[in-house]
Tab-separated table of C-alpha atoms in Angstrom:
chain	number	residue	atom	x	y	z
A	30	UNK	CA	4.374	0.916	-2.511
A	31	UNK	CA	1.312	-0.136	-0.078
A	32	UNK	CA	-0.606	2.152	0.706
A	33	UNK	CA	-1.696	2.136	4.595
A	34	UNK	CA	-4.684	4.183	6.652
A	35	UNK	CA	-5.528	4.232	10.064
A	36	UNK	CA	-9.382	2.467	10.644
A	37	UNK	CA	-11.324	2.455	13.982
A	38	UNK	CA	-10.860	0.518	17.180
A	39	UNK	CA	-6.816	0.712	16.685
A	40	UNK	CA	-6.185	-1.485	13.707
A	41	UNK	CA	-4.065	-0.786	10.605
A	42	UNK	CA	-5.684	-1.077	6.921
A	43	UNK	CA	-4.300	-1.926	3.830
A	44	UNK	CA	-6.064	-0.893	0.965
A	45	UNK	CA	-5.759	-1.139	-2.988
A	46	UNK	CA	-4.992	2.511	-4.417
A	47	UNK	CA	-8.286	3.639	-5.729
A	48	UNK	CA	-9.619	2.542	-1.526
A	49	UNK	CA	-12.008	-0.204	-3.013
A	50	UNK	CA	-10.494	-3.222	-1.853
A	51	UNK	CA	-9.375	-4.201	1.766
A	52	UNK	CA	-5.813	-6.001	1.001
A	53	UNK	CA	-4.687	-6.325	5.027
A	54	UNK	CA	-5.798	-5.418	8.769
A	55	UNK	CA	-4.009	-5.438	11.916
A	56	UNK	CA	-5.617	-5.304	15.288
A	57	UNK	CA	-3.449	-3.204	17.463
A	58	UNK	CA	-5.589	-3.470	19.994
A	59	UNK	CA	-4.565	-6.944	20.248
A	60	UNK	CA	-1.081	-6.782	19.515
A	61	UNK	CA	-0.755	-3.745	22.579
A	62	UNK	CA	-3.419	-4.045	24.779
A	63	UNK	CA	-4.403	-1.098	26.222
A	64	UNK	CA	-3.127	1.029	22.964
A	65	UNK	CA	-5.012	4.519	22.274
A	66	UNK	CA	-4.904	6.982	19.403
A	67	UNK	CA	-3.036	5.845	16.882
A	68	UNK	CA	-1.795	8.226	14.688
A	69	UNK	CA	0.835	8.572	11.588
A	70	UNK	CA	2.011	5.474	9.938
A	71	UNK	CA	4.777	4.687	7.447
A	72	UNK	CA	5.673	1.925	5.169
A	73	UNK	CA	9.574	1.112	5.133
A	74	UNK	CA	10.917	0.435	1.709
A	75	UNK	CA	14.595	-1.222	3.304
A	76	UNK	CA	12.748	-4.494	5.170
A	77	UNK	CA	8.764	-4.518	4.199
A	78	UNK	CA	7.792	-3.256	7.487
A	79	UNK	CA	5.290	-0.222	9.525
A	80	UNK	CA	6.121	2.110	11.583
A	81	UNK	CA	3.351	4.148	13.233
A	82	UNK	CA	2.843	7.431	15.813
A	83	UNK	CA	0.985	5.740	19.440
A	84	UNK	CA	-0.096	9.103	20.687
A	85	UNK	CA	-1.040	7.963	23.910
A	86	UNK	CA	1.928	5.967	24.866
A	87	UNK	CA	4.351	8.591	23.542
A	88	UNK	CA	6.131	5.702	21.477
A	89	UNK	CA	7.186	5.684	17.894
A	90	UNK	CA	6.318	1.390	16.997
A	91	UNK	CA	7.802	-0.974	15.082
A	92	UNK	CA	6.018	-4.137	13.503
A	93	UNK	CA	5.794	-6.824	10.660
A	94	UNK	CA	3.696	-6.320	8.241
A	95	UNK	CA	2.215	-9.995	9.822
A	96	UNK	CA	0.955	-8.070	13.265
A	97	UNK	CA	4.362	-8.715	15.179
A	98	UNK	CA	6.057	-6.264	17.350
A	99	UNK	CA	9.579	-5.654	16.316
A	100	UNK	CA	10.136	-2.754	18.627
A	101	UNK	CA	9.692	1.058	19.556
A	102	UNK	CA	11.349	3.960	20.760
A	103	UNK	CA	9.585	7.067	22.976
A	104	UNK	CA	8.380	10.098	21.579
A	105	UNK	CA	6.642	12.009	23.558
A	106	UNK	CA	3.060	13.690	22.254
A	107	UNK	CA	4.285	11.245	18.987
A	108	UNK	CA	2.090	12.356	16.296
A	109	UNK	CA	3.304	12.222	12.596
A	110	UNK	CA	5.877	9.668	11.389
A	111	UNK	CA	7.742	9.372	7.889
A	112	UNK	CA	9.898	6.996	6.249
A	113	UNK	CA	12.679	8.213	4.140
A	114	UNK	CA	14.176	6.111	2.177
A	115	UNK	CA	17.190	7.955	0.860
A	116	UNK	CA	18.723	8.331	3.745
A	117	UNK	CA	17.008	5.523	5.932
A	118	UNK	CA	15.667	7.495	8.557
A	119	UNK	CA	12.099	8.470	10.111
A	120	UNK	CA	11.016	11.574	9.959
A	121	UNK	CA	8.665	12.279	13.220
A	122	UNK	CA	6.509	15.372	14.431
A	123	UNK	CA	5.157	16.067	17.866
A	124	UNK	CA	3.575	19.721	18.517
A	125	UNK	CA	5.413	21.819	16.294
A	126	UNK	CA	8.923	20.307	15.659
A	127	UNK	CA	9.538	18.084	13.233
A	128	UNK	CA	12.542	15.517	13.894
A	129	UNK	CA	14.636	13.615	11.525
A	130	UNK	CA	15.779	10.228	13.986
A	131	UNK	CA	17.447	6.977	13.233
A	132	UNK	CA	15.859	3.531	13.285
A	133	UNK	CA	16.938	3.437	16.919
A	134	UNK	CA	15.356	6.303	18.497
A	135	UNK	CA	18.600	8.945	18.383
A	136	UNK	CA	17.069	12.110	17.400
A	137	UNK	CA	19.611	13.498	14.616
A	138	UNK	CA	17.972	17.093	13.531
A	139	UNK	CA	15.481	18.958	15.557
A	140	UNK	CA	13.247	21.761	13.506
A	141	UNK	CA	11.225	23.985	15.222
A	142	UNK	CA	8.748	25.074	12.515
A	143	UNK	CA	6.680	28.233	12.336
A	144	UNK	CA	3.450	26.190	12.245
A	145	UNK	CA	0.834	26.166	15.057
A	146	UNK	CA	0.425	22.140	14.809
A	147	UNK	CA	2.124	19.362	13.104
A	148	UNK	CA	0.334	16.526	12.318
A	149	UNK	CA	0.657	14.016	9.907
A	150	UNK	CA	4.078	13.807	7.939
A	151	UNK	CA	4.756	12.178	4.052
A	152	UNK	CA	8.024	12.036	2.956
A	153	UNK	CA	8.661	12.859	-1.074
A	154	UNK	CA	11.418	11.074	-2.628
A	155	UNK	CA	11.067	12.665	-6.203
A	156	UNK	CA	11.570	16.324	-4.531
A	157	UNK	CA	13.006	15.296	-1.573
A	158	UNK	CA	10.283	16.874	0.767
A	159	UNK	CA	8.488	16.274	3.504
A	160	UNK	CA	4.664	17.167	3.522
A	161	UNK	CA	2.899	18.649	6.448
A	162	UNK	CA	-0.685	18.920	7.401
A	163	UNK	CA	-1.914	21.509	9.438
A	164	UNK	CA	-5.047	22.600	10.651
A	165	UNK	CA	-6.395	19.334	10.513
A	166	UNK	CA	-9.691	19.308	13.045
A	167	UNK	CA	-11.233	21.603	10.628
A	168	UNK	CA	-13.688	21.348	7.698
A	169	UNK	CA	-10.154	23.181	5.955
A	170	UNK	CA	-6.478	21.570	6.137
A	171	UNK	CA	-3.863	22.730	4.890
A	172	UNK	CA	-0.424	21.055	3.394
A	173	UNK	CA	3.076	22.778	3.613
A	174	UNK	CA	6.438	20.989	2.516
A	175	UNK	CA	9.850	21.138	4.236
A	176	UNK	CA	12.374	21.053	2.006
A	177	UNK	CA	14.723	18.568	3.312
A	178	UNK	CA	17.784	19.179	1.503
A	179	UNK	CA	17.877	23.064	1.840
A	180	UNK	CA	16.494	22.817	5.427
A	181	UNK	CA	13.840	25.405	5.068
A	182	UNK	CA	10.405	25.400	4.916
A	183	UNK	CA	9.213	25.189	1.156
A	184	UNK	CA	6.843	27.672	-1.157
A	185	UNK	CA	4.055	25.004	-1.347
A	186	UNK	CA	0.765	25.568	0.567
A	187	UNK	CA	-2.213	23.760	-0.539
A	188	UNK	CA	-5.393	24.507	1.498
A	189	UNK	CA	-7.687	22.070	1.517
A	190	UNK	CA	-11.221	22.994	1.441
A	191	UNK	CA	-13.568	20.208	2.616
A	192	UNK	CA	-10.904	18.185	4.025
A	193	UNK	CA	-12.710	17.820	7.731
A	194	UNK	CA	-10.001	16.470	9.809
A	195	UNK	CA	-7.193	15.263	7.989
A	196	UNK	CA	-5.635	11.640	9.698
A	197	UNK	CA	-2.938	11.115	6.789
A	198	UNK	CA	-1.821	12.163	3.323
A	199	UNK	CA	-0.094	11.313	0.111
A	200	UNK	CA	1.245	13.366	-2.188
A	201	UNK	CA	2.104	12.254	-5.427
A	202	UNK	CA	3.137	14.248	-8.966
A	203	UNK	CA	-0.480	15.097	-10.096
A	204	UNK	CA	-2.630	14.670	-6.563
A	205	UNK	CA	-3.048	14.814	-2.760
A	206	UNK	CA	-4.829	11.906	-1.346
A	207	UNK	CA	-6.057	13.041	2.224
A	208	UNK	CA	-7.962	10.251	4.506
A	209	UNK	CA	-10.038	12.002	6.878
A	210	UNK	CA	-11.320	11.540	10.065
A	211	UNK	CA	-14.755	13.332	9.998
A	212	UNK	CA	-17.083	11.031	11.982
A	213	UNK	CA	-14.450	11.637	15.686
A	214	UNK	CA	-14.315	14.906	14.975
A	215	UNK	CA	-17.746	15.970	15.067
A	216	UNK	CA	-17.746	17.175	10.937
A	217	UNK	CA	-20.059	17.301	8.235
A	218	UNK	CA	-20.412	14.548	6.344
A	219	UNK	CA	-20.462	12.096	9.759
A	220	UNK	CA	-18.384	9.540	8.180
A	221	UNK	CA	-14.904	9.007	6.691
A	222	UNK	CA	-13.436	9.734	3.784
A	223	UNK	CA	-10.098	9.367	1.816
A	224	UNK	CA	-10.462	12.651	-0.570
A	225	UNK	CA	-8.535	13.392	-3.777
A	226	UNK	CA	-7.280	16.937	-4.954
A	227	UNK	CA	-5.318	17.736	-8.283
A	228	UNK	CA	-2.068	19.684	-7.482
């Protein structure tokens, strides 16, 4: 599945796995004038398109994969956003709760979780999780799953040394791909990253 991370001055970037080649862009800041702080983003499986977290609208957007708006729903303090493709829905976080809502908007389960922020949100068809990361204007993240299927929060927490403001994650069988967002947050090293860890 494409992988997608956020890039400077609002725009969407698709890049190869291994984060050598640039495969795709879209200017946001062209598509929504006036947009600020983009956040999650999420690939849906069911009709090739994004979804992504506009902080600073409080919307939840919907586009083509071309640059087209398709549509959006508010959110407000949107953050993290998750596509699950089991049960076609979008997972979403916003402070602390995490929400599973439909397509539409309609929020269908609301989870207060015992974490002081929420931020970015992959979902984990294999296990049938959703990852967290926490902590993330630090030089250490961490990652916590909520199991979605027992409706608790899972064992799992990775901390992340190094991980210097974590903007989005992937979690596959063997690793955690973080990208970070060191150079706005004021870390050490002053530019971005995307960072590998074994599990």
């Amino acid at each position: 599945q494409p992988s997608f991370a956020k890039a400077p001055a609002d725009r969407l970037v698709q890049l190869s796995l291994d984060a050598s080649t640039k495969l795709a862009e879209i200017n946001l800041a062209l598509l929504f004038p006036g947009i600020a702080s983009v956040q999650g983003v999420a690939y849906d499986e069911s009709d090739n398109t994004l979804w992504f977290a506009s902080l600073g609208e409080s919307l939840i957007r919907h586009i083509s994969k071309a640059g087209s708006s398709i549509g959006s729903f508010a959110l407000t303090n949107a953050n993290g956003v998750a596509y699950d493709r089991l049960r076609d829905r979008l997972w979403t976080s916003a402070g602390n709760t995490l929400r599973r809502m439909t397509k539409a908007g309609a929020t269908e389960l609301t989870i207060a979780l015992p974490i002081s922020t929420v931020d970015q949100l992959f979902y984990d068809e294999i296990n049938d999780f959703i990852w967290i990361t926490t902590d993330e204007a630090g030089p250490t993240g961490k990652l916590r799953n909520y199991d979605c299927a027992k409706g608790i929060m899972g064992a799992y927490t990775y901390t992340l040394t190094g991980a210097n403001a974590i903007e989005g994650a992937v979690v596959t069988t063997t690793d955690v791909l973080l990208m970070n967002d060191s150079h706005m947050h004021g870390q050490s090293p002053d530019f971005n990253q995307m960072l590998t860890y074994a599990r």
